[in-house]
Amino acid sequence: MMRAPERAFLVGLGRAGGGALMFAVPMLMTNEMWALGFSIHPMRLALLLVLTPILLFTLAHYIGFRESPRLVDHLADALVAIAVAAFGAALFLFLFGLIGAGVAPGEAIGMVGLQVVPASMGAMLSRSQFGQESDREKSRRLSRPHYLGELFIMAVGALFLSLGIAPTQEVMDISRTMTAAHELALIAASLLIMHAFVYFVEFRGRVPVVPGTSLRELFARFTVVGYAVVAMVSLFMLWTFGRLDGLGPGEIVNAVIVLSFPGAIGAAAARLVL
Amino acid sequence: MTTPRKTTANRRKKAPAPDRAPGEAKERGTSTWEWAVAAVGGVILSGMVGYLVWDAIAGSAGGPPDITVAPAATIAAGDRYLVEIVVANRGQATGADVRVRGALTDGDQTLEESTVTFDFVPEQSTRRGGLYFAHDPQSARLSLRVEGYVEP
């Protein structure tokens, strides 16, 4: 017989694995993500991998999966999520026949490393997504993140949704077909969608209304600043995946606007979901 | 990632309460098992980052792909012949859309040609493929060459 804490830990691992898979499976099965495994600049992937545990740690800190006052527990959570993500990604890439004989170690590390980013986020969030809704809601209400925390959560949402889209050729294709008028309209649409989400979070959602906040103030504080955060995340993603190499400034702006559209949805939804 | 499930039912009932009851299991710290898995995660992560940094500094940065092709086996496949080929990249960069052309010649006369394109041949890796011919490659001269690639 297993003792209760050990069984609880195994159940936790299983949930983390399920969450990792759910979040990473669209990217696990995308050609561009495998191709990036060997075409990505190693230093940029290393930077992304160094940022991942910091991101997970901060996420644990703000969302509070467990109300441990000790920061080392959040660190443990982050590293467990990474372990689960790496094993899961390697297993399924192997099952797909993508890593094995004839594949250089660098290529395999690149492919697994890229998948670790979304999968570890999934592993981390699975606890909050797959149960204890009321509990989490409560803890979030109790420890309402300050403004920087809110912006961080938006950045995580943007990162998550744009991660699978940034490496695709479609971002470049769309940014080439759009005219300046289209781009301005897309920025407006992104802002509108973000603001709709912000409105629902503040007035209808779980996060309590701060008395005296006007709609205009919300627009400035969350929607506009949030969009700027999303644009920075998009720029970083595109740069990491080498999509900006050899592009002129105008083309870079186009690509950032296009990728910021899914990013804006992710950022706005993250405040509602997390 | 410990989540003691058995307390969930209790918590659901207590949901309206503003504060968590003291002594609930969520307050627990990190167990030894958890630290063991966390350590594995730390080792994997630092291993990957270490390799990538080393790769960036010492390894593959710079240098073109070096892609070669060699026949592996010739198999009679129905009324035609299959020449299995192995494409290897010993260079320091990945080649995309790698095109391989195979020709069967008899003296000065070219009997037939076949081409195949490999999506990617990453650095230090091999990829396998095949070329079909109507003539028996055993009774003619088979020449294989890599025509070119694009940077991914």
Coordinates of C-alpha atoms in Angstrom, one line a residue:
Chain A
M1 CA 0.0 0.0 0.0
M2 CA 1.2 3.5 -0.9
R3 CA 1.0 6.1 1.7
A4 CA -1.4 9.0 1.1
P5 CA 1.1 11.8 0.3
E6 CA 2.9 9.6 -2.2
R7 CA -0.3 8.6 -3.9
A8 CA -1.4 12.3 -4.0
F9 CA 1.9 13.2 -5.6
L10 CA 1.5 10.5 -8.3
V11 CA -2.1 11.7 -8.9
G12 CA -0.6 15.2 -9.2
L13 CA 2.0 14.0 -11.7
G14 CA -0.7 12.3 -13.7
R15 CA -2.7 15.5 -13.9
A16 CA 0.4 17.5 -14.8
G17 CA 1.0 15.0 -17.6
G18 CA -2.5 15.4 -18.8
G19 CA -2.3 19.1 -18.7
A20 CA 1.0 19.1 -20.5
L21 CA -0.3 17.0 -23.2
M22 CA -3.5 19.0 -23.6
F23 CA -1.6 22.3 -24.0
A24 CA 1.3 20.9 -26.1
V25 CA -0.5 18.6 -28.5
P26 CA -1.2 21.1 -31.2
M27 CA 2.4 22.1 -31.2
L28 CA 3.7 18.5 -30.9
M29 CA 1.9 17.8 -34.1
T30 CA 3.0 20.8 -36.1
N31 CA 5.7 20.5 -38.8
E32 CA 7.1 24.0 -38.1
M33 CA 7.8 23.2 -34.5
W34 CA 9.9 20.1 -35.4
A35 CA 11.7 22.1 -38.1
L36 CA 12.5 24.8 -35.6
G37 CA 14.1 22.1 -33.4
F38 CA 17.1 22.2 -35.6
S39 CA 16.8 25.5 -37.4
I40 CA 16.4 27.7 -34.3
H41 CA 19.4 29.6 -33.2
P42 CA 20.7 27.6 -30.1
M43 CA 21.3 30.7 -28.0
R44 CA 17.8 32.0 -28.6
L45 CA 16.3 28.6 -27.6
A46 CA 18.6 28.6 -24.5
L47 CA 17.3 32.0 -23.6
L48 CA 13.7 30.8 -24.0
L49 CA 14.4 27.7 -21.8
V50 CA 16.1 29.9 -19.1
L51 CA 13.0 32.1 -19.1
T52 CA 10.6 29.2 -18.8
P53 CA 11.2 28.2 -15.1
I54 CA 11.2 31.9 -14.2
L55 CA 7.9 32.3 -15.9
L56 CA 6.5 29.2 -14.2
F57 CA 7.8 30.3 -10.9
T58 CA 6.2 33.7 -11.2
L59 CA 3.0 32.1 -12.4
A60 CA 2.9 29.9 -9.3
H61 CA 3.6 32.9 -7.2
Y62 CA 0.8 35.1 -8.5
I63 CA -1.8 32.4 -9.0
G64 CA -1.0 30.5 -5.9
F65 CA -1.6 26.8 -6.6
R66 CA -0.8 26.2 -3.0
E67 CA -0.7 28.7 -0.3
S68 CA 2.8 28.0 0.8
P69 CA 4.6 31.0 2.0
R70 CA 7.9 29.5 1.0
L71 CA 9.1 30.4 -2.5
V72 CA 11.2 27.2 -2.8
D73 CA 7.8 25.3 -3.0
H74 CA 7.0 27.3 -6.1
L75 CA 10.4 26.5 -7.5
A76 CA 9.8 22.8 -6.9
D77 CA 6.4 23.1 -8.7
A78 CA 8.1 24.8 -11.7
L79 CA 10.8 22.1 -11.9
V80 CA 8.4 19.3 -11.6
A81 CA 6.3 20.8 -14.4
I82 CA 9.5 21.0 -16.6
A83 CA 10.4 17.3 -15.8
V84 CA 6.9 16.1 -16.7
A85 CA 6.9 18.3 -19.9
A86 CA 10.3 17.1 -21.0
F87 CA 9.4 13.4 -20.5
G88 CA 6.0 13.8 -22.2
A89 CA 7.4 15.7 -25.2
A90 CA 10.3 13.2 -25.7
L91 CA 7.9 10.2 -25.4
F92 CA 5.5 11.5 -28.0
L93 CA 8.1 12.8 -30.4
F94 CA 9.6 9.3 -30.2
L95 CA 6.2 7.7 -30.8
F96 CA 5.8 9.9 -33.9
G97 CA 9.1 8.6 -35.1
L98 CA 10.6 12.1 -35.0
I99 CA 13.4 11.3 -32.6
G100 CA 15.4 8.1 -32.9
A101 CA 18.0 6.7 -35.3
G102 CA 19.6 9.2 -37.7
V103 CA 18.5 12.2 -35.6
A104 CA 21.4 14.1 -34.1
P105 CA 21.3 14.9 -30.3
G106 CA 21.2 18.6 -31.0
E107 CA 18.1 18.2 -33.2
A108 CA 16.4 16.0 -30.5
I109 CA 17.2 18.5 -27.8
G110 CA 15.9 21.4 -29.9
M111 CA 12.7 19.6 -30.7
V112 CA 12.1 18.5 -27.0
G113 CA 13.2 21.9 -25.7
L114 CA 10.7 23.8 -27.8
Q115 CA 7.9 21.6 -26.6
V116 CA 8.9 22.0 -23.0
V117 CA 7.7 25.6 -23.0
P118 CA 4.0 25.0 -23.7
A119 CA 3.9 21.6 -22.1
S120 CA 5.3 22.8 -18.8
M121 CA 2.8 25.7 -18.8
G122 CA 0.1 23.1 -19.3
A123 CA 1.5 20.9 -16.5
M124 CA 1.6 23.9 -14.2
L125 CA -1.9 25.1 -15.0
S126 CA -3.6 21.7 -15.0
R127 CA -4.1 21.9 -11.3
S128 CA -6.0 25.0 -11.6
Q129 CA -7.8 24.0 -14.8
F130 CA -8.9 20.6 -13.9
G131 CA -10.5 21.1 -10.6
Q132 CA -10.9 23.0 -7.4
E133 CA -12.5 25.9 -9.3
S134 CA -14.0 27.5 -6.2
D135 CA -10.9 27.0 -4.3
R136 CA -8.7 28.7 -6.8
E137 CA -11.2 31.5 -7.3
K138 CA -11.1 32.1 -3.6
S139 CA -7.3 32.1 -3.4
R140 CA -7.1 34.5 -6.3
R141 CA -9.6 36.8 -4.7
L142 CA -7.7 36.7 -1.5
S143 CA -4.3 37.3 -3.1
R144 CA -5.4 39.6 -5.9
P145 CA -2.2 40.3 -7.9
H146 CA -1.1 43.9 -8.1
Y147 CA -1.0 45.7 -11.4
L148 CA 2.4 44.3 -12.5
G149 CA 1.1 40.8 -11.7
E150 CA -2.0 41.4 -13.9
L151 CA 0.3 42.5 -16.7
F152 CA 2.4 39.4 -16.2
I153 CA -0.6 37.1 -16.4
M154 CA -1.6 38.9 -19.7
A155 CA 1.9 38.3 -21.0
V156 CA 1.6 34.6 -20.1
G157 CA -1.7 34.3 -22.0
A158 CA -0.2 36.1 -25.0
L159 CA 2.9 33.9 -24.9
F160 CA 0.8 30.8 -24.7
L161 CA -1.5 31.5 -27.6
S162 CA 1.1 33.0 -29.9
L163 CA 3.7 30.3 -29.2
G164 CA 2.1 27.8 -31.6
I165 CA 1.4 30.4 -34.2
A166 CA 4.6 32.4 -34.3
P167 CA 6.7 29.7 -36.1
T168 CA 4.1 29.2 -38.9
Q169 CA 4.5 30.5 -42.4
E170 CA 0.9 31.9 -42.2
V171 CA 2.0 34.8 -40.0
M172 CA 4.3 35.9 -42.7
D173 CA 1.7 35.2 -45.4
I174 CA -1.0 37.2 -43.7
S175 CA 1.3 40.1 -43.0
R176 CA 2.3 40.3 -46.7
T177 CA -1.3 40.2 -47.9
M178 CA -2.5 42.9 -45.5
T179 CA -2.5 46.6 -46.5
A180 CA -1.9 49.4 -44.1
A181 CA -5.7 49.9 -43.7
H182 CA -6.1 46.2 -42.9
E183 CA -3.4 46.5 -40.3
L184 CA -5.0 49.5 -38.6
A185 CA -8.3 47.7 -38.6
L186 CA -6.7 44.6 -37.1
I187 CA -5.1 46.7 -34.3
A188 CA -8.5 48.2 -33.6
A189 CA -10.1 44.7 -33.5
S190 CA -7.4 43.4 -31.2
L191 CA -7.9 46.4 -28.8
L192 CA -11.7 46.0 -29.0
I193 CA -11.5 42.3 -28.1
M194 CA -9.1 42.9 -25.3
H195 CA -11.3 45.7 -23.9
A196 CA -14.4 43.5 -24.0
F197 CA -12.5 40.9 -22.0
V198 CA -11.2 43.5 -19.6
Y199 CA -14.7 44.9 -19.1
F200 CA -16.1 41.5 -18.3
V201 CA -13.3 40.7 -15.9
E202 CA -13.8 44.0 -14.0
F203 CA -17.5 44.3 -14.0
R204 CA -18.9 40.8 -14.4
G205 CA -16.0 38.6 -13.6
R206 CA -14.5 37.1 -10.6
V207 CA -12.1 39.8 -9.8
P208 CA -13.9 42.4 -7.7
V209 CA -14.6 45.8 -9.0
V210 CA -12.3 48.5 -7.7
P211 CA -14.8 51.2 -6.8
G212 CA -14.4 54.4 -8.9
T213 CA -12.7 52.8 -11.9
S214 CA -14.0 54.4 -15.0
L215 CA -14.1 52.7 -18.3
R216 CA -11.6 55.1 -19.7
E217 CA -9.2 54.4 -16.9
L218 CA -9.6 50.6 -17.5
F219 CA -8.9 51.1 -21.2
A220 CA -5.7 53.0 -20.5
R221 CA -4.5 50.7 -17.7
F222 CA -5.3 47.3 -19.1
T223 CA -6.3 47.4 -22.7
V224 CA -3.6 49.8 -24.1
V225 CA -0.8 48.8 -21.8
G226 CA -1.9 45.2 -22.2
Y227 CA -1.7 45.5 -26.0
A228 CA 1.8 46.9 -25.6
V229 CA 2.8 43.9 -23.5
V230 CA 1.3 41.6 -26.1
A231 CA 3.3 43.3 -28.9
M232 CA 6.5 42.9 -26.9
V233 CA 5.8 39.2 -26.4
S234 CA 5.0 38.8 -30.1
L235 CA 8.2 40.6 -31.0
F236 CA 10.2 38.3 -28.7
M237 CA 8.5 35.2 -30.0
L238 CA 9.2 36.1 -33.7
W239 CA 12.8 37.0 -32.9
T240 CA 13.3 33.7 -30.9
F241 CA 12.0 31.7 -33.9
G242 CA 14.2 33.6 -36.3
R243 CA 11.2 34.9 -38.2
L244 CA 12.5 38.5 -38.2
D245 CA 15.9 37.7 -39.6
G246 CA 16.5 39.6 -42.8
L247 CA 13.2 41.5 -42.5
G248 CA 13.0 45.3 -42.9
P249 CA 11.4 47.4 -40.1
G250 CA 8.1 47.7 -41.9
E251 CA 7.8 44.0 -42.3
I252 CA 8.7 43.4 -38.7
V253 CA 5.9 45.8 -37.6
N254 CA 3.5 43.9 -39.9
A255 CA 4.4 40.5 -38.5
V256 CA 4.1 41.8 -34.9
I257 CA 0.7 43.2 -35.6
V258 CA -0.5 39.9 -37.1
L259 CA 0.9 37.8 -34.2
S260 CA -0.5 40.3 -31.6
F261 CA -4.0 39.4 -32.7
P262 CA -4.0 35.9 -31.2
G263 CA -1.7 37.3 -28.4
A264 CA -4.4 39.8 -27.5
I265 CA -7.0 37.2 -27.2
G266 CA -4.7 35.0 -25.1
A267 CA -3.7 37.9 -22.9
A268 CA -7.3 39.1 -22.3
A269 CA -8.6 35.5 -21.7
A270 CA -5.8 34.7 -19.3
R271 CA -7.1 37.3 -16.8
L272 CA -10.5 35.7 -17.0
V273 CA -9.3 32.1 -16.8
L274 CA -6.4 32.2 -14.4
Chain B
M1 CA 2.4 19.2 -7.9
T2 CA 0.8 17.5 -4.9
T3 CA -2.9 17.7 -4.9
P4 CA -4.5 15.7 -2.2
R5 CA -7.7 14.7 -4.0
K6 CA -9.4 13.4 -0.9
T7 CA -9.8 16.8 0.6
T8 CA -11.5 18.2 -2.5
A9 CA -15.0 17.1 -1.4
N10 CA -14.5 18.7 2.0
R11 CA -13.4 21.9 0.3
R12 CA -16.3 22.0 -2.0
K13 CA -18.7 22.0 0.9
K14 CA -16.8 24.7 2.6
A15 CA -16.6 26.8 -0.6
P16 CA -18.6 29.8 0.7
A17 CA -16.3 30.2 3.7
P18 CA -14.0 33.2 3.1
D19 CA -10.9 31.6 4.6
R20 CA -9.4 28.2 4.3
A21 CA -9.7 26.1 7.4
P22 CA -6.4 25.7 9.2
G23 CA -4.5 22.5 8.7
E24 CA -5.8 21.7 5.3
A25 CA -3.5 19.7 3.2
K26 CA -2.8 22.5 0.6
E27 CA -0.6 24.1 3.2
R28 CA 1.9 21.3 3.0
G29 CA 5.3 22.0 1.7
T30 CA 7.3 20.0 -0.8
S31 CA 7.7 16.3 -0.2
T32 CA 10.9 14.3 -0.8
W33 CA 9.4 12.7 -3.9
E34 CA 8.5 16.0 -5.3
W35 CA 12.0 17.3 -4.7
A36 CA 13.3 14.2 -6.5
V37 CA 11.2 14.9 -9.6
A38 CA 12.0 18.6 -9.3
A39 CA 15.7 17.7 -9.3
V40 CA 15.2 15.6 -12.5
G41 CA 13.5 18.6 -14.0
G42 CA 16.4 20.9 -13.0
V43 CA 19.0 18.5 -14.4
I44 CA 17.1 18.1 -17.7
L45 CA 16.7 21.8 -18.1
S46 CA 20.3 22.7 -17.2
G47 CA 21.5 19.9 -19.5
M48 CA 19.5 21.3 -22.4
V49 CA 20.5 24.9 -21.8
G50 CA 24.1 23.8 -21.3
Y51 CA 24.1 21.9 -24.6
L52 CA 22.5 24.8 -26.5
V53 CA 24.9 27.3 -25.2
W54 CA 27.9 25.1 -25.9
D55 CA 26.4 24.5 -29.4
A56 CA 26.1 28.2 -30.0
I57 CA 29.6 29.0 -28.9
A58 CA 31.7 26.0 -30.0
G59 CA 29.6 24.1 -32.4
S60 CA 27.3 24.6 -35.3
A61 CA 27.2 28.4 -35.6
G62 CA 28.5 29.2 -39.1
G63 CA 29.5 26.9 -41.9
P64 CA 27.3 25.6 -44.7
P65 CA 25.6 22.2 -44.9
D66 CA 27.6 19.4 -46.3
I67 CA 25.1 17.0 -47.9
T68 CA 26.0 13.8 -49.6
V69 CA 23.9 11.0 -51.0
A70 CA 24.7 7.3 -51.3
P71 CA 22.8 4.3 -52.5
A72 CA 21.7 1.8 -49.8
A73 CA 20.1 -1.0 -51.7
T74 CA 18.4 -1.8 -55.0
I75 CA 15.2 -3.8 -54.9
A76 CA 13.0 -5.1 -57.7
A77 CA 9.5 -3.6 -57.0
G78 CA 7.0 -5.1 -59.4
D79 CA 7.8 -4.0 -63.0
R80 CA 10.2 -1.3 -61.8
Y81 CA 13.2 -1.0 -59.6
L82 CA 13.7 0.9 -56.3
V83 CA 17.1 2.4 -55.3
E84 CA 17.0 3.2 -51.6
I85 CA 19.2 6.2 -50.8
V86 CA 20.7 7.7 -47.7
V87 CA 21.2 11.4 -47.5
A88 CA 23.7 12.6 -44.9
N89 CA 24.6 16.1 -43.8
R90 CA 28.0 16.3 -42.2
G91 CA 28.0 20.1 -42.3
Q92 CA 27.2 22.6 -39.6
A93 CA 23.9 23.8 -40.9
T94 CA 20.5 22.4 -41.9
G95 CA 19.5 22.1 -45.5
A96 CA 15.9 22.4 -46.5
D97 CA 14.3 21.2 -49.8
V98 CA 17.3 19.1 -50.5
R99 CA 16.9 17.8 -54.1
V100 CA 18.6 14.5 -55.1
R101 CA 18.8 13.4 -58.7
G102 CA 19.6 9.9 -59.8
A103 CA 20.5 9.0 -63.4
L104 CA 21.0 5.7 -65.2
T105 CA 23.5 5.9 -68.0
D106 CA 24.7 3.4 -70.5
G107 CA 27.9 4.7 -72.1
D108 CA 27.1 8.2 -73.3
Q109 CA 23.4 7.7 -73.3
T110 CA 21.2 8.6 -70.4
L111 CA 18.6 6.0 -70.0
E112 CA 16.4 7.8 -67.4
E113 CA 16.5 10.2 -64.5
S114 CA 14.5 10.4 -61.2
T115 CA 14.5 13.1 -58.6
V116 CA 13.3 13.3 -55.0
T117 CA 13.2 16.2 -52.6
F118 CA 13.9 15.9 -48.8
D119 CA 12.1 18.5 -46.7
F120 CA 14.9 18.8 -44.3
V121 CA 18.3 17.3 -43.7
P122 CA 19.5 18.7 -40.4
E123 CA 23.1 19.0 -39.5
Q124 CA 24.9 15.9 -38.4
S125 CA 21.8 13.8 -39.4
T126 CA 20.8 11.3 -42.0
R127 CA 17.5 10.9 -43.9
R128 CA 16.4 8.0 -46.0
G129 CA 14.4 7.9 -49.3
G130 CA 14.2 6.1 -52.6
L131 CA 14.2 6.6 -56.3
Y132 CA 12.2 4.5 -58.8
F133 CA 13.6 3.5 -62.2
A134 CA 12.1 1.5 -65.1
H135 CA 15.5 0.1 -66.1
D136 CA 17.4 -2.3 -63.9
P137 CA 20.1 -0.2 -62.2
Q138 CA 22.3 -3.3 -62.0
S139 CA 22.7 -3.5 -65.7
A140 CA 23.4 0.3 -66.1
R141 CA 25.6 2.9 -64.4
L142 CA 23.8 4.6 -61.5
S143 CA 24.9 8.1 -60.6
L144 CA 23.4 10.0 -57.7
R145 CA 24.0 13.6 -56.8
V146 CA 22.7 16.3 -54.4
E147 CA 21.6 19.2 -56.6
G148 CA 21.0 21.9 -53.9
Y149 CA 19.2 23.1 -50.9
V150 CA 17.7 26.2 -49.4
E151 CA 18.3 27.6 -45.9
P152 CA 15.4 26.8 -43.7

